[in-house]
Amino acid sequence: MWKAKGKNYQNIDAFLKVYGSLAPKQYTYALIRKITSGFSDKLGEGGYAVVYKGKLCNGRLVAVKLLKQSKGSGEDFINEVASISRTNHVNIVALLGFCFEGNKRALIYEFMSNGSLEKFAYHGAREHTLPLETLFNIGVGIATGLDYLHRGCNARILHFDIKPHNILLDEEFRPKISDFGLARLCSQQENTISTMDIARGTIGYIAPEVFCRNFGGVSHKSDVYSYGMMILDIVCGRKNIISDEIQQSSNMYFPQWIYKRLQHGEEVGILNDHEKALERKMILVSLWCIRTYPSNRPSMTQVIEMLQSGVELLQMPPEPYISSPPTLANNSSETISLVE
């Protein structure tokens, strides 16, 4: 036990020495309790963490992510802190500090007043509705943040868990990518990851090559796939439109259903001409992003160019025919690791 504890703190010390003044502030657990007023204001809860609203001594509002359980020597936790500490971008959530004290681990982020994109993503469960143009701008912002992670940092950061739940919105609905717990760092020269021994991601958003290497190598294109599935969700509202029509055809999965509607010029909602163009553009880009083989998907740089181009310039991609296991669509918020 003492050896394990010693290794934990060696990891922290090594991290702080490497990052020096660039490392986020380290907080004690007692101070975390004070910041959150005894964990009295819960913002949300997932499988591995609970998020509380807090306030720093300078009055700044923060979101404190308290991990429910700690595993191993804390390397995954330090990996998350190290990954996000490397970032500085308007579409990446800012990490202000962390707590690593015994088995108590927490992350302190900037507070995002509109919460996660998840509550706006699915029509059937929406607390609020957002105009299609706002959703489009959110999609562009997420693409810009991912492009920064993939080629704007000294080390390429692969997120591996892009989904509505991990996109936070500020008071003006500007998106910020959060939750780097599954992220991997690699050099800009690496085209694929060869050392990843488990599949990681969230059911319904995992790229085919992540759970089956026969489709290709795992790379930044795996994030592109997750992005494409997420944009299909927010523009089409998957949980709302999987209705009698699609249930009667059990062999047709969500992107195929969308593809068929697009082929026949059918809009998902009641839209004006401008909204029709935005919807078609987002769907076309998404369908390109979820191509089965990574080599056939665009990079995030190309995704941004496609989103900024005229919809008449975008070609129709081939029909999608494979995704993550089809039974996963009903549990799209569950994060998993699959041992190969």
Coordinates of C-alpha atoms in Angstrom, one line a residue:
M1 CA 0.0 0.0 0.0
W2 CA 2.8 2.4 0.9
K3 CA 4.6 1.6 -2.3
A4 CA 1.5 2.4 -4.3
K5 CA 0.9 5.6 -2.5
G6 CA 4.5 6.6 -3.1
K7 CA 4.1 6.0 -6.8
N8 CA 1.0 8.1 -6.9
Y9 CA 2.8 11.1 -5.5
Q10 CA 5.9 10.5 -7.6
N11 CA 3.6 10.8 -10.7
I12 CA 2.2 14.1 -9.4
D13 CA 5.7 15.5 -8.5
A14 CA 7.0 14.5 -11.9
F15 CA 4.1 16.2 -13.6
L16 CA 4.5 19.4 -11.7
K17 CA 8.2 19.5 -12.4
V18 CA 7.8 19.0 -16.1
Y19 CA 5.1 21.6 -16.5
G20 CA 6.4 24.1 -14.0
S21 CA 4.5 27.3 -13.9
L22 CA 2.3 26.0 -16.7
A23 CA 0.8 23.3 -14.5
P24 CA -2.7 24.0 -13.2
K25 CA -3.0 24.9 -9.4
Q26 CA -3.1 22.0 -7.0
Y27 CA -5.9 22.1 -4.4
T28 CA -6.4 20.2 -1.2
Y29 CA -9.6 18.2 -0.7
A30 CA -10.5 20.5 2.3
L31 CA -10.4 23.5 -0.1
I32 CA -12.4 21.6 -2.7
R33 CA -15.1 21.1 0.0
K34 CA -15.0 24.8 0.8
I35 CA -15.2 25.9 -2.8
T36 CA -18.3 23.7 -3.4
S37 CA -19.9 24.7 0.0
G38 CA -19.8 21.0 1.0
F39 CA -20.8 19.7 -2.4
S40 CA -24.2 21.2 -2.0
D41 CA -25.0 22.2 -5.7
K42 CA -24.8 19.2 -8.0
L43 CA -24.7 20.1 -11.7
G44 CA -24.7 16.6 -13.1
E45 CA -23.5 13.0 -12.6
G46 CA -22.0 10.3 -14.8
G47 CA -20.7 6.8 -14.4
Y48 CA -17.3 7.9 -13.1
A49 CA -17.8 11.4 -11.7
V50 CA -20.1 13.9 -10.1
V51 CA -19.9 17.6 -11.1
Y52 CA -20.6 20.4 -8.6
K53 CA -20.9 24.1 -8.9
G54 CA -18.3 26.1 -6.9
K55 CA -16.9 29.5 -6.4
L56 CA -13.2 30.4 -5.9
C57 CA -12.1 32.9 -3.3
N58 CA -11.9 35.6 -6.0
G59 CA -15.6 35.1 -6.8
R60 CA -15.1 33.1 -10.1
L61 CA -17.6 30.4 -10.7
V62 CA -16.2 26.9 -11.4
A63 CA -17.4 23.4 -12.1
V64 CA -15.7 20.8 -9.9
K65 CA -15.6 17.3 -11.3
L66 CA -15.2 14.8 -8.4
L67 CA -14.2 11.3 -9.5
K68 CA -16.2 8.6 -7.8
Q69 CA -13.4 6.0 -7.9
S70 CA -9.7 5.9 -8.5
K71 CA -8.0 3.2 -10.4
G72 CA -4.3 2.1 -10.6
S73 CA -1.5 4.5 -9.8
G74 CA -3.3 7.6 -11.0
E75 CA -1.7 7.6 -14.4
D76 CA -5.0 8.0 -16.2
F77 CA -5.9 11.0 -14.0
I78 CA -2.5 12.6 -14.6
N79 CA -2.9 11.9 -18.3
E80 CA -6.1 13.9 -18.4
V81 CA -4.6 16.8 -16.5
A82 CA -1.5 16.7 -18.7
S83 CA -3.5 16.6 -21.9
I84 CA -5.8 19.5 -21.2
S85 CA -2.9 21.5 -19.7
R86 CA -1.3 21.6 -23.1
T87 CA -4.3 23.4 -24.6
N88 CA -5.2 27.0 -24.9
H89 CA -8.1 27.5 -27.3
V90 CA -11.5 29.2 -27.3
N91 CA -13.2 25.9 -28.0
I92 CA -11.4 23.9 -25.4
V93 CA -12.6 24.1 -21.7
A94 CA -10.0 25.6 -19.4
L95 CA -8.7 23.5 -16.5
L96 CA -8.1 25.8 -13.6
G97 CA -6.8 23.3 -11.0
F98 CA -6.9 19.7 -9.7
C99 CA -7.0 17.8 -6.4
F100 CA -5.0 14.6 -5.9
E101 CA -5.1 13.6 -2.3
G102 CA -5.2 9.9 -1.3
N103 CA -8.1 8.4 -3.2
K104 CA -9.7 11.9 -3.6
R105 CA -9.3 13.2 -7.1
A106 CA -11.0 16.2 -8.6
L107 CA -10.7 18.6 -11.6
I108 CA -11.7 22.2 -11.5
Y109 CA -12.9 23.7 -14.7
E110 CA -14.3 27.1 -15.8
F111 CA -18.0 27.2 -15.3
M112 CA -20.2 26.9 -18.4
S113 CA -23.6 28.4 -17.7
N114 CA -25.5 26.5 -20.4
G115 CA -24.3 23.1 -19.4
S116 CA -23.7 20.3 -21.9
L117 CA -24.9 20.0 -25.5
E118 CA -26.6 16.8 -24.5
K119 CA -29.7 18.6 -23.2
F120 CA -30.2 20.4 -26.5
A121 CA -29.2 17.4 -28.8
Y122 CA -32.2 15.2 -28.7
H123 CA -35.6 16.7 -29.6
G124 CA -37.6 14.2 -27.5
A125 CA -35.8 15.2 -24.3
R126 CA -34.8 18.8 -24.9
E127 CA -35.1 21.2 -22.0
H128 CA -34.8 24.0 -24.5
T129 CA -34.7 24.3 -28.3
L130 CA -32.0 26.0 -30.3
P131 CA -32.3 27.5 -33.8
L132 CA -30.6 25.4 -36.5
E133 CA -28.2 28.2 -37.2
T134 CA -27.0 28.1 -33.6
L135 CA -26.5 24.3 -33.9
F136 CA -24.6 24.9 -37.1
N137 CA -22.3 27.4 -35.3
I138 CA -21.8 25.0 -32.5
G139 CA -20.8 22.3 -35.0
V140 CA -18.2 24.7 -36.6
G141 CA -16.8 25.5 -33.1
I142 CA -16.4 21.9 -32.2
A143 CA -14.7 21.2 -35.5
T144 CA -12.3 24.1 -34.9
G145 CA -11.5 22.8 -31.4
L146 CA -10.8 19.3 -32.7
D147 CA -8.6 20.7 -35.5
Y148 CA -6.6 22.5 -32.9
L149 CA -6.2 19.3 -30.8
H150 CA -5.1 17.3 -33.9
R151 CA -2.6 19.8 -35.4
G152 CA -2.5 23.0 -33.3
C153 CA -0.6 21.6 -30.3
N154 CA 3.1 20.5 -30.0
A155 CA 1.8 17.0 -29.4
R156 CA -1.3 15.7 -31.2
I157 CA -4.2 15.1 -28.8
L158 CA -6.7 12.4 -29.7
H159 CA -9.8 12.8 -27.6
F160 CA -11.6 9.5 -28.1
D161 CA -14.8 10.5 -26.5
I162 CA -16.5 13.2 -28.6
K163 CA -20.2 13.2 -27.9
P164 CA -22.9 15.8 -26.9
H165 CA -22.3 15.2 -23.2
N166 CA -18.7 16.3 -23.4
I167 CA -19.4 19.5 -25.2
L168 CA -20.1 22.4 -22.9
L169 CA -21.8 25.7 -23.8
D170 CA -21.1 29.1 -22.4
E171 CA -23.6 31.9 -22.0
E172 CA -23.5 32.7 -25.7
F173 CA -23.7 29.0 -26.7
R174 CA -20.1 28.9 -27.8
P175 CA -19.0 25.2 -27.5
K176 CA -16.0 24.0 -25.6
I177 CA -14.7 20.4 -25.7
S178 CA -14.3 18.8 -22.3
D179 CA -13.5 15.5 -20.5
F180 CA -10.1 14.3 -21.6
G181 CA -10.1 11.2 -19.5
L182 CA -9.7 8.9 -22.5
A183 CA -7.4 11.2 -24.5
R184 CA -4.1 10.0 -25.9
L185 CA -1.0 12.1 -26.8
C186 CA 1.0 11.3 -29.8
S187 CA 3.6 13.1 -32.0
Q188 CA 2.5 15.0 -35.1
Q189 CA 4.5 12.6 -37.1
E190 CA 2.5 9.5 -36.0
N191 CA -0.3 8.6 -38.4
T192 CA -1.7 5.8 -36.3
I193 CA -1.6 4.6 -32.7
S194 CA 0.0 1.2 -32.4
T195 CA 0.2 0.8 -28.6
M196 CA -3.5 1.2 -27.6
D197 CA -4.5 -2.2 -26.2
I198 CA -8.2 -1.4 -25.4
A199 CA -11.0 0.1 -27.3
R200 CA -12.1 3.4 -25.8
G201 CA -15.0 5.7 -26.3
T202 CA -18.8 5.9 -25.9
I203 CA -21.3 3.5 -27.3
G204 CA -22.8 4.8 -30.5
Y205 CA -19.9 7.1 -31.3
I206 CA -16.9 4.7 -31.5
A207 CA -15.3 4.5 -34.9
P208 CA -15.2 1.0 -36.4
E209 CA -11.4 0.7 -36.3
V210 CA -11.3 1.3 -32.6
F211 CA -13.2 -1.9 -31.8
C212 CA -12.0 -3.9 -34.9
R213 CA -8.5 -3.2 -36.3
N214 CA -9.5 -4.8 -39.6
F215 CA -11.0 -1.5 -40.7
G216 CA -7.7 0.4 -40.3
G217 CA -5.4 2.0 -37.9
V218 CA -6.6 4.1 -34.9
S219 CA -5.8 7.8 -35.5
H220 CA -7.2 11.3 -35.4
K221 CA -9.7 10.1 -38.0
S222 CA -11.4 8.2 -35.1
D223 CA -12.3 11.5 -33.6
V224 CA -13.6 12.6 -37.0
Y225 CA -16.1 9.6 -37.0
S226 CA -17.3 10.5 -33.5
Y227 CA -17.8 14.1 -34.6
G228 CA -19.8 13.0 -37.6
M229 CA -22.2 10.9 -35.4
M230 CA -22.5 13.7 -32.9
I231 CA -23.5 16.2 -35.6
L232 CA -26.1 13.8 -37.0
D233 CA -27.5 13.6 -33.5
I234 CA -27.8 17.4 -32.9
V235 CA -29.2 18.2 -36.4
C236 CA -31.6 15.3 -36.6
G237 CA -32.3 14.4 -33.0
R238 CA -31.7 10.6 -33.1
K239 CA -33.8 9.8 -30.0
N240 CA -36.8 11.6 -31.4
I241 CA -36.9 10.5 -35.0
I242 CA -36.2 6.8 -34.6
S243 CA -40.0 6.2 -34.8
D244 CA -42.3 3.6 -36.3
E245 CA -40.8 4.1 -39.8
I246 CA -37.3 3.1 -38.8
Q247 CA -38.3 0.6 -36.2
Q248 CA -40.2 -1.4 -38.8
S249 CA -36.9 -1.8 -40.7
S250 CA -34.6 -3.3 -38.1
N251 CA -31.8 -3.7 -40.6
M252 CA -31.6 0.1 -41.2
Y253 CA -29.4 2.0 -38.8
F254 CA -29.7 5.7 -38.1
P255 CA -27.2 7.1 -40.7
Q256 CA -28.7 4.9 -43.4
W257 CA -32.2 6.3 -42.6
I258 CA -30.9 9.9 -42.8
Y259 CA -29.1 9.1 -46.0
K260 CA -32.3 7.8 -47.6
R261 CA -34.2 10.9 -46.6
L262 CA -31.4 13.1 -48.0
Q263 CA -31.5 11.2 -51.3
H264 CA -35.2 11.9 -51.7
G265 CA -34.9 15.6 -50.6
E266 CA -36.8 15.1 -47.4
E267 CA -36.1 17.5 -44.6
V268 CA -36.0 16.2 -41.0
G269 CA -38.0 19.2 -39.7
I270 CA -40.1 22.1 -41.0
L271 CA -37.5 24.6 -42.3
N272 CA -37.1 27.7 -44.4
D273 CA -34.7 27.8 -47.4
H274 CA -31.8 29.0 -45.4
E275 CA -32.3 26.3 -42.7
K276 CA -32.7 23.6 -45.4
A277 CA -29.3 24.5 -46.8
L278 CA -27.7 24.4 -43.3
E279 CA -29.3 21.1 -42.5
R280 CA -28.2 19.5 -45.8
K281 CA -24.7 20.8 -45.3
M282 CA -24.4 19.4 -41.8
I283 CA -25.8 16.0 -42.8
L284 CA -23.5 15.7 -45.9
V285 CA -20.4 16.6 -43.9
S286 CA -21.5 14.1 -41.2
L287 CA -21.9 11.3 -43.7
W288 CA -18.5 12.0 -45.0
C289 CA -17.1 11.9 -41.5
I290 CA -18.6 8.5 -40.7
R291 CA -17.1 6.6 -43.7
T292 CA -16.2 3.1 -42.6
Y293 CA -12.5 3.2 -43.4
P294 CA -10.5 6.0 -41.8
S295 CA -8.6 6.8 -45.0
N296 CA -11.9 7.8 -46.7
R297 CA -12.8 10.3 -44.0
P298 CA -11.8 14.0 -44.2
S299 CA -9.5 15.6 -41.7
M300 CA -11.0 18.2 -39.3
T301 CA -9.3 20.9 -41.4
Q302 CA -11.2 19.6 -44.4
V303 CA -14.4 19.4 -42.4
I304 CA -14.1 23.1 -41.5
E305 CA -13.6 23.9 -45.2
M306 CA -16.7 21.9 -46.1
L307 CA -18.8 23.6 -43.5
Q308 CA -17.7 27.0 -44.7
S309 CA -18.3 26.2 -48.4
G310 CA -21.6 26.5 -50.3
V311 CA -23.8 23.4 -49.9
E312 CA -24.0 23.1 -53.7
L313 CA -20.3 22.3 -53.8
L314 CA -20.6 19.3 -51.5
Q315 CA -20.9 15.9 -53.1
M316 CA -23.1 13.1 -51.9
P317 CA -21.0 10.5 -50.2
P318 CA -21.5 6.7 -50.7
E319 CA -24.3 5.2 -48.6
P320 CA -23.1 4.3 -45.0
Y321 CA -23.3 0.6 -44.1
I322 CA -21.5 0.0 -40.9
S323 CA -21.1 1.6 -37.5
S324 CA -20.5 0.7 -33.9
P325 CA -22.5 -2.4 -32.9
P326 CA -26.2 -1.5 -33.7
T327 CA -27.5 -2.3 -30.2
L328 CA -25.5 0.6 -28.9
A329 CA -27.8 3.3 -30.2
N330 CA -30.2 3.1 -27.3
N331 CA -27.4 3.6 -24.7
S332 CA -25.4 6.4 -26.3
S333 CA -24.3 8.0 -23.1
E334 CA -22.4 4.9 -21.8
T335 CA -18.6 5.2 -21.9
I336 CA -16.8 1.8 -22.3
S337 CA -13.5 0.2 -22.6
L338 CA -13.4 -3.0 -24.6
V339 CA -10.5 -5.3 -24.2
E340 CA -9.4 -6.7 -27.5

